[in-house]
Coordinates of C-alpha atoms in Angstrom, one line a residue:
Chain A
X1 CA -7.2 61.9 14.7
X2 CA -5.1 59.8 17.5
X3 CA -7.8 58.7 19.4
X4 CA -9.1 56.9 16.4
X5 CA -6.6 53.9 17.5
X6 CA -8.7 54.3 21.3
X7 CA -9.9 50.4 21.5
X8 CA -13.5 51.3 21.2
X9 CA -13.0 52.8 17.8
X10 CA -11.4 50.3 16.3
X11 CA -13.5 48.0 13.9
X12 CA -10.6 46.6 12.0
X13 CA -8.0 44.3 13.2
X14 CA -6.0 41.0 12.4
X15 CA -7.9 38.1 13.5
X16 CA -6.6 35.8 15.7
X17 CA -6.8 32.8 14.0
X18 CA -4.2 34.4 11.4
X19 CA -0.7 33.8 11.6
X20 CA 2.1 37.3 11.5
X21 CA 2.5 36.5 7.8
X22 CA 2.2 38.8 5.2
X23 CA 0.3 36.8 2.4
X24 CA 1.8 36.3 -1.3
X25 CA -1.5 37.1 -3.0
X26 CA -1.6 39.6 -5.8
X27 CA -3.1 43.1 -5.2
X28 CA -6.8 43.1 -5.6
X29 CA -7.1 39.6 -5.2
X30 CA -9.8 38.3 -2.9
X31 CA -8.5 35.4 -1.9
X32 CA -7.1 37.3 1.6
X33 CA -10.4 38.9 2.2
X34 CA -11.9 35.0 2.0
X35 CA -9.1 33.9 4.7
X36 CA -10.1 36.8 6.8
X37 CA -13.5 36.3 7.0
X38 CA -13.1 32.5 7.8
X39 CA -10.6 33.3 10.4
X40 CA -13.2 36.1 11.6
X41 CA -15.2 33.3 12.2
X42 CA -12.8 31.3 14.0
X43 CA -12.5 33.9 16.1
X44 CA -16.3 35.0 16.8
X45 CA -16.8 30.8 17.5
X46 CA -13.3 30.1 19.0
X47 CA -12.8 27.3 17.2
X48 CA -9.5 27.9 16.3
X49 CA -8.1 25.7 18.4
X50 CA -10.1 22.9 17.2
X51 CA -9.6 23.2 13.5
X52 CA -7.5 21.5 11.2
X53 CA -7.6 23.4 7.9
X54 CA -7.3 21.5 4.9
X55 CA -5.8 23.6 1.8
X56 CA -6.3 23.0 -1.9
X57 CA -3.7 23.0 -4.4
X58 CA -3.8 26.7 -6.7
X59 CA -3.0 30.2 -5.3
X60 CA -4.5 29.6 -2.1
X61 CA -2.0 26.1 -1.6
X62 CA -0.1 28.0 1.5
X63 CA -3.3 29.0 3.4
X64 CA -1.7 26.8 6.2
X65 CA 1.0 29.5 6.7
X66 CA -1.5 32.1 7.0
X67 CA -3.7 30.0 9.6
X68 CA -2.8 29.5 12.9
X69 CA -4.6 26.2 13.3
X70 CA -3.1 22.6 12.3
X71 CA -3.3 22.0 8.7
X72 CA -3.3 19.6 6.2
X73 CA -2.4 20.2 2.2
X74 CA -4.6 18.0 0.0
X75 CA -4.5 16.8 -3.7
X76 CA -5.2 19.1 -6.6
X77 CA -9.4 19.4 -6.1
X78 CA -9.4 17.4 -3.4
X79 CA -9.6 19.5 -0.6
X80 CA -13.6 18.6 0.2
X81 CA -12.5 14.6 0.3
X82 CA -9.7 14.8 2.2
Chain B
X1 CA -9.4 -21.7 19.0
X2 CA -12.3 -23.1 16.1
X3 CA -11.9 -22.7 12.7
X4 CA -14.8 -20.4 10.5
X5 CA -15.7 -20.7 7.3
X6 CA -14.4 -17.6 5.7
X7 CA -14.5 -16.1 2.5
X8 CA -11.2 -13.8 1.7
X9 CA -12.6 -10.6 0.8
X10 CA -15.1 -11.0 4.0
X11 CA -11.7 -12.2 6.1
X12 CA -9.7 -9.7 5.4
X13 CA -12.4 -7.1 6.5
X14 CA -13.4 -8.8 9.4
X15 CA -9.6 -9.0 10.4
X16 CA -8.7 -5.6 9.5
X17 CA -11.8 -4.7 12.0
X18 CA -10.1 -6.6 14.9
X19 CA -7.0 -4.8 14.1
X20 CA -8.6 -1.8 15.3
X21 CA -9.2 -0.3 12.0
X22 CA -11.1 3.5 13.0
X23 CA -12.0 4.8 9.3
X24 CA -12.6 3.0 6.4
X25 CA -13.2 4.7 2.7
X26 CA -13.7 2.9 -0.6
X27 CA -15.9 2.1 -3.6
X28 CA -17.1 -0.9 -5.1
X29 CA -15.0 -3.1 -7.8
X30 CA -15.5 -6.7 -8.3
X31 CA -13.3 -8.8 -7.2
X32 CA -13.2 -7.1 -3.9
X33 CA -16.5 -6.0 -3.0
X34 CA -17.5 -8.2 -0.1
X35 CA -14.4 -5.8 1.5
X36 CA -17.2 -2.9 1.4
X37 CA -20.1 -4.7 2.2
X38 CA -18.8 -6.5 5.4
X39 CA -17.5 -3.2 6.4
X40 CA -20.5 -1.7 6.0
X41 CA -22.5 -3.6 8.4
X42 CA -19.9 -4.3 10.8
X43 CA -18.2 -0.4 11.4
X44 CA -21.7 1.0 11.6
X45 CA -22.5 -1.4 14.6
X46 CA -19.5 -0.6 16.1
X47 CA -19.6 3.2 15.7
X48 CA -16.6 3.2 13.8
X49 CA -16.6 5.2 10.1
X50 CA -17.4 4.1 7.0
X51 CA -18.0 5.4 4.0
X52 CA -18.6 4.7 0.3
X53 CA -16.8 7.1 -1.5
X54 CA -18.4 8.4 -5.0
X55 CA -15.6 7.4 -6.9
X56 CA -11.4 5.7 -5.9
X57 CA -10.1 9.1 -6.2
X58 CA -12.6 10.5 -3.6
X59 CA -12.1 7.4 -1.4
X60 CA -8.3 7.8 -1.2
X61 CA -8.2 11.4 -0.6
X62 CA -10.6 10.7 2.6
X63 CA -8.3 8.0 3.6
X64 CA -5.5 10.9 3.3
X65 CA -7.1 13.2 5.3
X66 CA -8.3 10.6 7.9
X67 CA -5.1 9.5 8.2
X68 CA -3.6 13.1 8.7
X69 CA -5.6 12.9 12.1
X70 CA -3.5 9.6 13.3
X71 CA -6.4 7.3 12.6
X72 CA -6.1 3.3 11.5
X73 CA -7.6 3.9 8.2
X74 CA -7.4 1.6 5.3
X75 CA -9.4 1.8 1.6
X76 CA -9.4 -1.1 -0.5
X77 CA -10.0 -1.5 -4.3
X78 CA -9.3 -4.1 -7.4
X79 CA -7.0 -3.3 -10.4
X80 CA -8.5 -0.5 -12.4
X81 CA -9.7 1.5 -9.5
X82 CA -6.5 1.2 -7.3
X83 CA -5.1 2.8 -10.8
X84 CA -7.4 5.7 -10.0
X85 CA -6.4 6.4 -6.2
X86 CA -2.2 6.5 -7.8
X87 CA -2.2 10.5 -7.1
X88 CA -3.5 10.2 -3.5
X89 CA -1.1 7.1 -2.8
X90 CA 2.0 9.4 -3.9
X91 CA 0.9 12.2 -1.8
X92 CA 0.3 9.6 1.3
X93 CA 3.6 8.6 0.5
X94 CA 4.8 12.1 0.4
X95 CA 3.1 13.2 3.7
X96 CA 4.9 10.1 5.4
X97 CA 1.4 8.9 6.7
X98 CA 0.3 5.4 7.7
X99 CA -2.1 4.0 5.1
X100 CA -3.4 0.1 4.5
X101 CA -4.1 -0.7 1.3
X102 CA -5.7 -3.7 -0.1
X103 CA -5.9 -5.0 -4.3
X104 CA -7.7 -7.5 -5.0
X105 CA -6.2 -8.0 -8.2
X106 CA -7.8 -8.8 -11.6
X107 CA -7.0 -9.3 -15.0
X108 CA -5.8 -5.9 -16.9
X109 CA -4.7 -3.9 -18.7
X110 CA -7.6 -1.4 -19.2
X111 CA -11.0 -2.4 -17.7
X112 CA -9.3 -6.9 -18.5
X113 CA -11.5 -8.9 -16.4
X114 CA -12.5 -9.8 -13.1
X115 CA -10.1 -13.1 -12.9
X116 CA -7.1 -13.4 -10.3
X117 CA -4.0 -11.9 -11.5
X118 CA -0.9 -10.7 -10.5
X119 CA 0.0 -8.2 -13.2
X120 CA 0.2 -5.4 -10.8
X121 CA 3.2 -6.3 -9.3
X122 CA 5.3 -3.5 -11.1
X123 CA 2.4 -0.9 -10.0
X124 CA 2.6 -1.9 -6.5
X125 CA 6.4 -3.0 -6.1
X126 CA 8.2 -0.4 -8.1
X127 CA 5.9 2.9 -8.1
X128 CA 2.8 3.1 -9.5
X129 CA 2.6 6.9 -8.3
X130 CA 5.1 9.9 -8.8
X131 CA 8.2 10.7 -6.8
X132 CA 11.1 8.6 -4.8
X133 CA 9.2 6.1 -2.5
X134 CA 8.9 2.7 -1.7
X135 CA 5.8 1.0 0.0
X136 CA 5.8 -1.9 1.6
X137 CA 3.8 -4.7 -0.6
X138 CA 3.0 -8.2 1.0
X139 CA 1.7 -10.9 -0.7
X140 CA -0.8 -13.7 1.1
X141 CA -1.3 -17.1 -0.6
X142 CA -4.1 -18.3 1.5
X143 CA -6.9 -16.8 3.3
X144 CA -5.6 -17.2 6.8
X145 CA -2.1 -15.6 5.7
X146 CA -4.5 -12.5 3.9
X147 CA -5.7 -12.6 7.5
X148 CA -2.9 -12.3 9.4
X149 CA -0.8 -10.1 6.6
X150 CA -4.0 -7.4 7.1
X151 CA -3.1 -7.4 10.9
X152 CA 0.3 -6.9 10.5
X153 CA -0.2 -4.3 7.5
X154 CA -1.1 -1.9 10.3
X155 CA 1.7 -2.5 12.5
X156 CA 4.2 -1.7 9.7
X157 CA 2.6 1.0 8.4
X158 CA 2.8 2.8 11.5
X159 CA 5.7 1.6 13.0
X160 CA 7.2 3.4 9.6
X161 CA 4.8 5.9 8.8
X162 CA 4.4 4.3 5.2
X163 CA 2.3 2.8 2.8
X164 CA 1.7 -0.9 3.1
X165 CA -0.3 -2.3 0.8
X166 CA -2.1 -6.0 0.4
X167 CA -1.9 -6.8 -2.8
X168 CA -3.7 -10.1 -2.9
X169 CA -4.8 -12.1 -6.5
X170 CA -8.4 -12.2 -7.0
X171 CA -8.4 -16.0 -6.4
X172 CA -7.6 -15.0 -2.3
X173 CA -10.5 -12.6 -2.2
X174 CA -12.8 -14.7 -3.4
X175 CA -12.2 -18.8 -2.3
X176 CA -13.5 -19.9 1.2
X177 CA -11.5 -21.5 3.7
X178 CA -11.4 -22.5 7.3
X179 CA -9.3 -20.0 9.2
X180 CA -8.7 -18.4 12.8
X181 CA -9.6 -15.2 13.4
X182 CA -7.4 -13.1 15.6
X183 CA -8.9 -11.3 18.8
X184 CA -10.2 -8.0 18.9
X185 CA -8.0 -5.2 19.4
X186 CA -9.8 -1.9 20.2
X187 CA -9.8 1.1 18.7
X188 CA -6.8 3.4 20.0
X189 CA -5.9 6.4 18.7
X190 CA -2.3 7.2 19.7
X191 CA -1.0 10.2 20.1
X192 CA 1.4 10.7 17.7
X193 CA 3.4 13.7 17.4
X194 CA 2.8 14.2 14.1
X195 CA -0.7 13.9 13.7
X196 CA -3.3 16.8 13.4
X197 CA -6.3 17.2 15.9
X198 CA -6.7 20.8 16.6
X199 CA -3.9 22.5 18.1
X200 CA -4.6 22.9 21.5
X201 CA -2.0 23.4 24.6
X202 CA 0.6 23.0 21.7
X203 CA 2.3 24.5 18.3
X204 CA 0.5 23.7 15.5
X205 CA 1.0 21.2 12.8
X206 CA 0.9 21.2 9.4
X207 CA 1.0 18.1 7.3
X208 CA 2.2 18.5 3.5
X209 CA 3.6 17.0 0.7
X210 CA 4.8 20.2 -0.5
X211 CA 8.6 21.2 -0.1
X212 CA 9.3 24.5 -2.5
X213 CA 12.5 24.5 -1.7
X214 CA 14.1 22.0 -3.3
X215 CA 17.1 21.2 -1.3
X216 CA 14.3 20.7 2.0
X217 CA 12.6 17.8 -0.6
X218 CA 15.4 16.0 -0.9
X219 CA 15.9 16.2 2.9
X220 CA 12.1 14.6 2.8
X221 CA 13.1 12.3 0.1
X222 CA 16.3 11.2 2.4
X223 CA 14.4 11.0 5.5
X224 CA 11.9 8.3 3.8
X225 CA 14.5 6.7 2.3
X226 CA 16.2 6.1 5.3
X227 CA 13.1 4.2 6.9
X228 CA 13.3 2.6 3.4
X229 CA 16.4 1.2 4.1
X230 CA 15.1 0.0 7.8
X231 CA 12.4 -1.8 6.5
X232 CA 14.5 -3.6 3.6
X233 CA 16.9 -4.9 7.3
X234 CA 14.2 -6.0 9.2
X235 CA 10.7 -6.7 7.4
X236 CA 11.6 -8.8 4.8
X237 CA 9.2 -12.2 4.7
X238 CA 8.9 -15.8 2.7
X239 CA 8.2 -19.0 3.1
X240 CA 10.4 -21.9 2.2
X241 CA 9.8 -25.1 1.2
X242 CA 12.5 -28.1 0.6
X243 CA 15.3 -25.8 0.2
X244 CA 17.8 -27.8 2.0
X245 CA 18.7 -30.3 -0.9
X246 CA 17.2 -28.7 -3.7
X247 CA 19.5 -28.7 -7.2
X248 CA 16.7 -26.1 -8.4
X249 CA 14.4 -23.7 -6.9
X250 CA 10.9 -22.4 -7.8
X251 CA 10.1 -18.5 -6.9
X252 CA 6.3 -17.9 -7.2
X253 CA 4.6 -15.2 -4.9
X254 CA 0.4 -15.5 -3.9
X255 CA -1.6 -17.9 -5.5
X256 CA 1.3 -19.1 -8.3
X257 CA 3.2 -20.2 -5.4
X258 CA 0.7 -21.7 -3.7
X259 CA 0.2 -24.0 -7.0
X260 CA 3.4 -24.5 -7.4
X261 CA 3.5 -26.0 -3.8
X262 CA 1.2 -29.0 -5.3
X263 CA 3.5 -29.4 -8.3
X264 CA 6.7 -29.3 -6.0
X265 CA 5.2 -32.1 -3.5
X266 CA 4.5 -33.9 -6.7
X267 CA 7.7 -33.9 -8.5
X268 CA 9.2 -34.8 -4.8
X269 CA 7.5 -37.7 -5.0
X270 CA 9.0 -38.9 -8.1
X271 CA 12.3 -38.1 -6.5
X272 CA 13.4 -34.9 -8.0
X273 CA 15.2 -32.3 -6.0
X274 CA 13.5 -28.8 -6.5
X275 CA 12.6 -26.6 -3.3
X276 CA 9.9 -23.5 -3.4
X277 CA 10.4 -20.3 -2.4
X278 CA 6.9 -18.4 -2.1
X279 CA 8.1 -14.3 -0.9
X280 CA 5.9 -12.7 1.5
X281 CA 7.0 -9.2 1.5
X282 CA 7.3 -9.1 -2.5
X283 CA 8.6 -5.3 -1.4
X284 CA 10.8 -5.4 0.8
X285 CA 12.3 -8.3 -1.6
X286 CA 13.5 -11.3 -0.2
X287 CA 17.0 -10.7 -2.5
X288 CA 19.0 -12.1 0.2
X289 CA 18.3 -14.8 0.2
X290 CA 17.8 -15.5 -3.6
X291 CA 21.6 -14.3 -3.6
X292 CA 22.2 -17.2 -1.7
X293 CA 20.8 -19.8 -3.1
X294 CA 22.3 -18.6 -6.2
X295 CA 25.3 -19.6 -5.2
X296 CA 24.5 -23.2 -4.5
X297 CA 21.4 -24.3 -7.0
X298 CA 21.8 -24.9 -10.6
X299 CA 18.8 -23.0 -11.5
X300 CA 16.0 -21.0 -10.9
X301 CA 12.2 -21.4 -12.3
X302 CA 10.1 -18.1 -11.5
X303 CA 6.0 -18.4 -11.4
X304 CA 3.9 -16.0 -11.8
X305 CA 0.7 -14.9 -13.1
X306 CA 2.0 -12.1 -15.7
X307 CA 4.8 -11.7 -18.0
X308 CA 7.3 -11.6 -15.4
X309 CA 7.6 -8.6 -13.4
X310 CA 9.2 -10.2 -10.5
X311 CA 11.4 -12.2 -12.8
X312 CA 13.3 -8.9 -13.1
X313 CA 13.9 -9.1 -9.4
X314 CA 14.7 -12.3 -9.2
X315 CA 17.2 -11.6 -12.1
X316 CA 18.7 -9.2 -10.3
X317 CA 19.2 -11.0 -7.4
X318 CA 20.6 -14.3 -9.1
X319 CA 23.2 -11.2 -11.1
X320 CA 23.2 -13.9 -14.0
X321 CA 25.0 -16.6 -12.2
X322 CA 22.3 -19.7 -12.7
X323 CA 19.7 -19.6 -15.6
X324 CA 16.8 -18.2 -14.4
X325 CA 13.5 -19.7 -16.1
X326 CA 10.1 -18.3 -16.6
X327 CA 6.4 -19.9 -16.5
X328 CA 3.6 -17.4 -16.5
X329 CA -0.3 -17.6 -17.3
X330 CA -1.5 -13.9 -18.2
X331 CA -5.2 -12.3 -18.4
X332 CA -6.9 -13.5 -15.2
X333 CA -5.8 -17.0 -16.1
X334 CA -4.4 -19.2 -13.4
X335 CA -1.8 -21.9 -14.0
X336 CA -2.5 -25.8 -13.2
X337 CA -0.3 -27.7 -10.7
X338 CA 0.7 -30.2 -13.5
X339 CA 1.6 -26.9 -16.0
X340 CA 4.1 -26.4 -13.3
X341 CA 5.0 -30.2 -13.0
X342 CA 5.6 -30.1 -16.8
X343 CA 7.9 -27.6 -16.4
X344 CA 9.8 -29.0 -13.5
X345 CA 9.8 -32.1 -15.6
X346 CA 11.4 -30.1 -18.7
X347 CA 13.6 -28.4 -16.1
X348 CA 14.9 -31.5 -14.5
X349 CA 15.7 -33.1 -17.8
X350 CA 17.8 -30.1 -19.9
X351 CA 20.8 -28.9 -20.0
X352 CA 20.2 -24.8 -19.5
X353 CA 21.7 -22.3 -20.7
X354 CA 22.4 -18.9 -19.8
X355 CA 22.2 -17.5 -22.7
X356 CA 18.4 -17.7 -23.4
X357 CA 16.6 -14.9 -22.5
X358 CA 14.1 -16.9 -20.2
X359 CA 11.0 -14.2 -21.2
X360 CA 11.5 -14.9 -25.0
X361 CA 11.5 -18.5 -24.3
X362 CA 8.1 -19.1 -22.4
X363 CA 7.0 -17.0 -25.1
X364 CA 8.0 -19.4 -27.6
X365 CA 6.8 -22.2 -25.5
X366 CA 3.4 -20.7 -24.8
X367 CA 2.7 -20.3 -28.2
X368 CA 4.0 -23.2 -30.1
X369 CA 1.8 -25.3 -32.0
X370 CA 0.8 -28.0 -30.1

């Protein structure tokens, strides 16, 4: 079983673009597996560095901890204007 | 330098664009749509942003985020939609970020009309949107002092990361006059160490309005109230006329003290001693200065094109010392030099009291058969 961790084997790993924060999201919610795939993203483009996040107001309102890009926290719904 | 023809609306664009304006964001009202138009023809051409907005709530939210990036960025709107972008002023407020505002204002409340008035002083001045802040609110009388107040707007608002907002009657935004237009400033982005543009080479930034934790807000709230108190000490702006030997004194802000100008050089003329004093920066307040004048005038008359929302102000500076009187036209309507000479007439001629609540007694006035 140890050589499961061997780098070759591994398929699963914190992206980059994340931040060392564990998130406050309930079990089971999907909101964490939506971050992940963005910052998946970030990573496959390496963009991260270029990105300014802007997060909405609801669950998801502290996405900028969880990022590590610069961030901005909009208005309730306003996210896609700002 | 020569004088153009200039409509206010089109002047104020056209100056904000010299001023180096990056981004703007707004939607259509009347009285302040030649704001939009010109820009729309002039950022395109000079590859700066523009955009109409679907709505005032979309266009201030851009003008939030834009701003987030350090940009000069300004929306304008009239009455009713400046209403509508309320939530995104308080959370520019709240973010500390730079933001030019213009309104055009107009009759109200509710949809009113599309008439110069000045019944959103109280929205501008004292709040409008939630939470502890103060913006800085200036007030032009003519078109080439909405000109040069547009320039300046920028300057304060990033010299103290705040909200400065134009708040100009409808009257401004629409009248021609000759005027000078200042020379264009480019477009610099400066790199501000708070601003957002990708975090490269550095930590990242997050801007937010958001402080859980309530004894950090009131460090927020503390820290902007401290470049509050800075502004009150060094940006505070009017204009004075024959103050030196005035026994009375006129206080009337944008157009209403730009009438009252031609009423004062009137009752001059027929010898009687009443100065003008027209604020500038109706936020800042020019209390000082009221305060000291109390002390030496026999009374005040204040102007305005409401009910008298900076009468309270003025009140408050005077601290019931003088009587303070009232004259105000509501609804879009705009008061006639010789109103005002009437009432520096009836001013001149009584023996006031302190007692009179000066509000009740336009009232009465206003509405007495004739």
């Amino acid at each position: 079983m140890a050589n499961l961790a061997k780098p070759e084997n591994l398929v699963y790993q914190r992206p980059e673009a994340f931040t060392d924060v564990s998130t406050h999201y309930c079990p089971g919610c999907t909101h964490g597996v939506a971050h992940r795939l963005i910052a998946e993203v970030l990573d496959e483009m390496g963009l991260a560095e270029k990105t300014i996040g802007v997060a909405p107001v609801g669950c998801s309102v502290f996405a900028y901890s969880y990022f590590d890009t610069d961030f901005v926290e909009a208005a309730h719904g306003r996210a896609p204007a700002s | 330098m020569t004088k153009e023809l200039y409509e206010g609306n089109q002047a104020m664009a056209e100056a904000a664009v010299r001023a180096g304006l990056e981004a703007y964001f707004g939607y259509p009202i009347t009285p302040q749509t030649e704001i939009l138009e010109h820009l729309s023809k002039r950022m395109p051409e000079l590859g700066r942003t523009f955009v109409q907005a679907e709505s005032e709530v979309a266009a201030i939210n851009m003008v939030y985020g834009a701003a987030c990036t350090g940009a000069r960025v300004m929306s304008t709107s009239s009455s009713p939609g400046v209403s509508l972008m309320m939530e995104g002023i308080s959370y520019i407020a709240g973010t500390e970020l730079p933001v030019v505002l213009v309104n055009v204002m107009r009759g109200g409340p509710g949809l009113g009309n599309i008439a110069p008035s000045q019944a959103d002083y109280n929205q501008a001045v004292h709040g409008g949107g939630h939470g502890d802040y103060y913006p800085i609110v200036l007030a032009p009388a003519s078109v080439q002092e909405a000109i040069d107040l547009m320039v300046l707007s920028f300057d304060l608002a990033e010299k103290y990361r705040s909200i400065c907002m134009l708040i100009a009657d409808g009257s401004i935004g629409q009248m021609m006059e000759p005027v000078e237009m200042p020379e264009m400033r480019p477009v610099v982005r400066k790199d501000w160490d708070w601003a957002v543009s990708g975090a490269i080479g550095r930590e990242r930034r997050v801007l937010s309005s958001i402080y859980i934790n309530p004894p950090d807000e009131e460090i927020a709230n503390l820290r902007m109230f401290k470049r509050w108190q800075e502004i009150q000490k060094n940006e505070v702006r009017y204009k004075e006329y024959y103050l030196d030997d005035a026994d009375f004194v006129i206080i009337g802000f944008g157009t209403a003290g730009r009438v009252a100008l031609s009423a004062v050089r009137a009752a001059r003329q027929l010898g009687i001693k009443v100065g003008l004093l027209r604020p500038i920066t109706v936020s800042p307040f020019p209390s000082r200065v009221i305060d000291q004048l109390a002390s030496r005038v026999s009374a005040f008359l204040v102007v305005e094109m409401n009910t008298g929302q900076m009468l309270n102000d003025v009140q408050l500076a005077v601290k019931g010392r003088v009587p303070v009187e009232f004259y105000g036209r509501l609804g879009g309507v705009v008061p006639f030099p010789n109103e005002i000479f009437d009432e520096i007439k009836r001013i001149a001629a009584s023996k006031l009291s302190l007692a009179v609540d000066p509000r009740a007694a336009w009232y009465e006035r206003m509405t007495a058969e004739k």
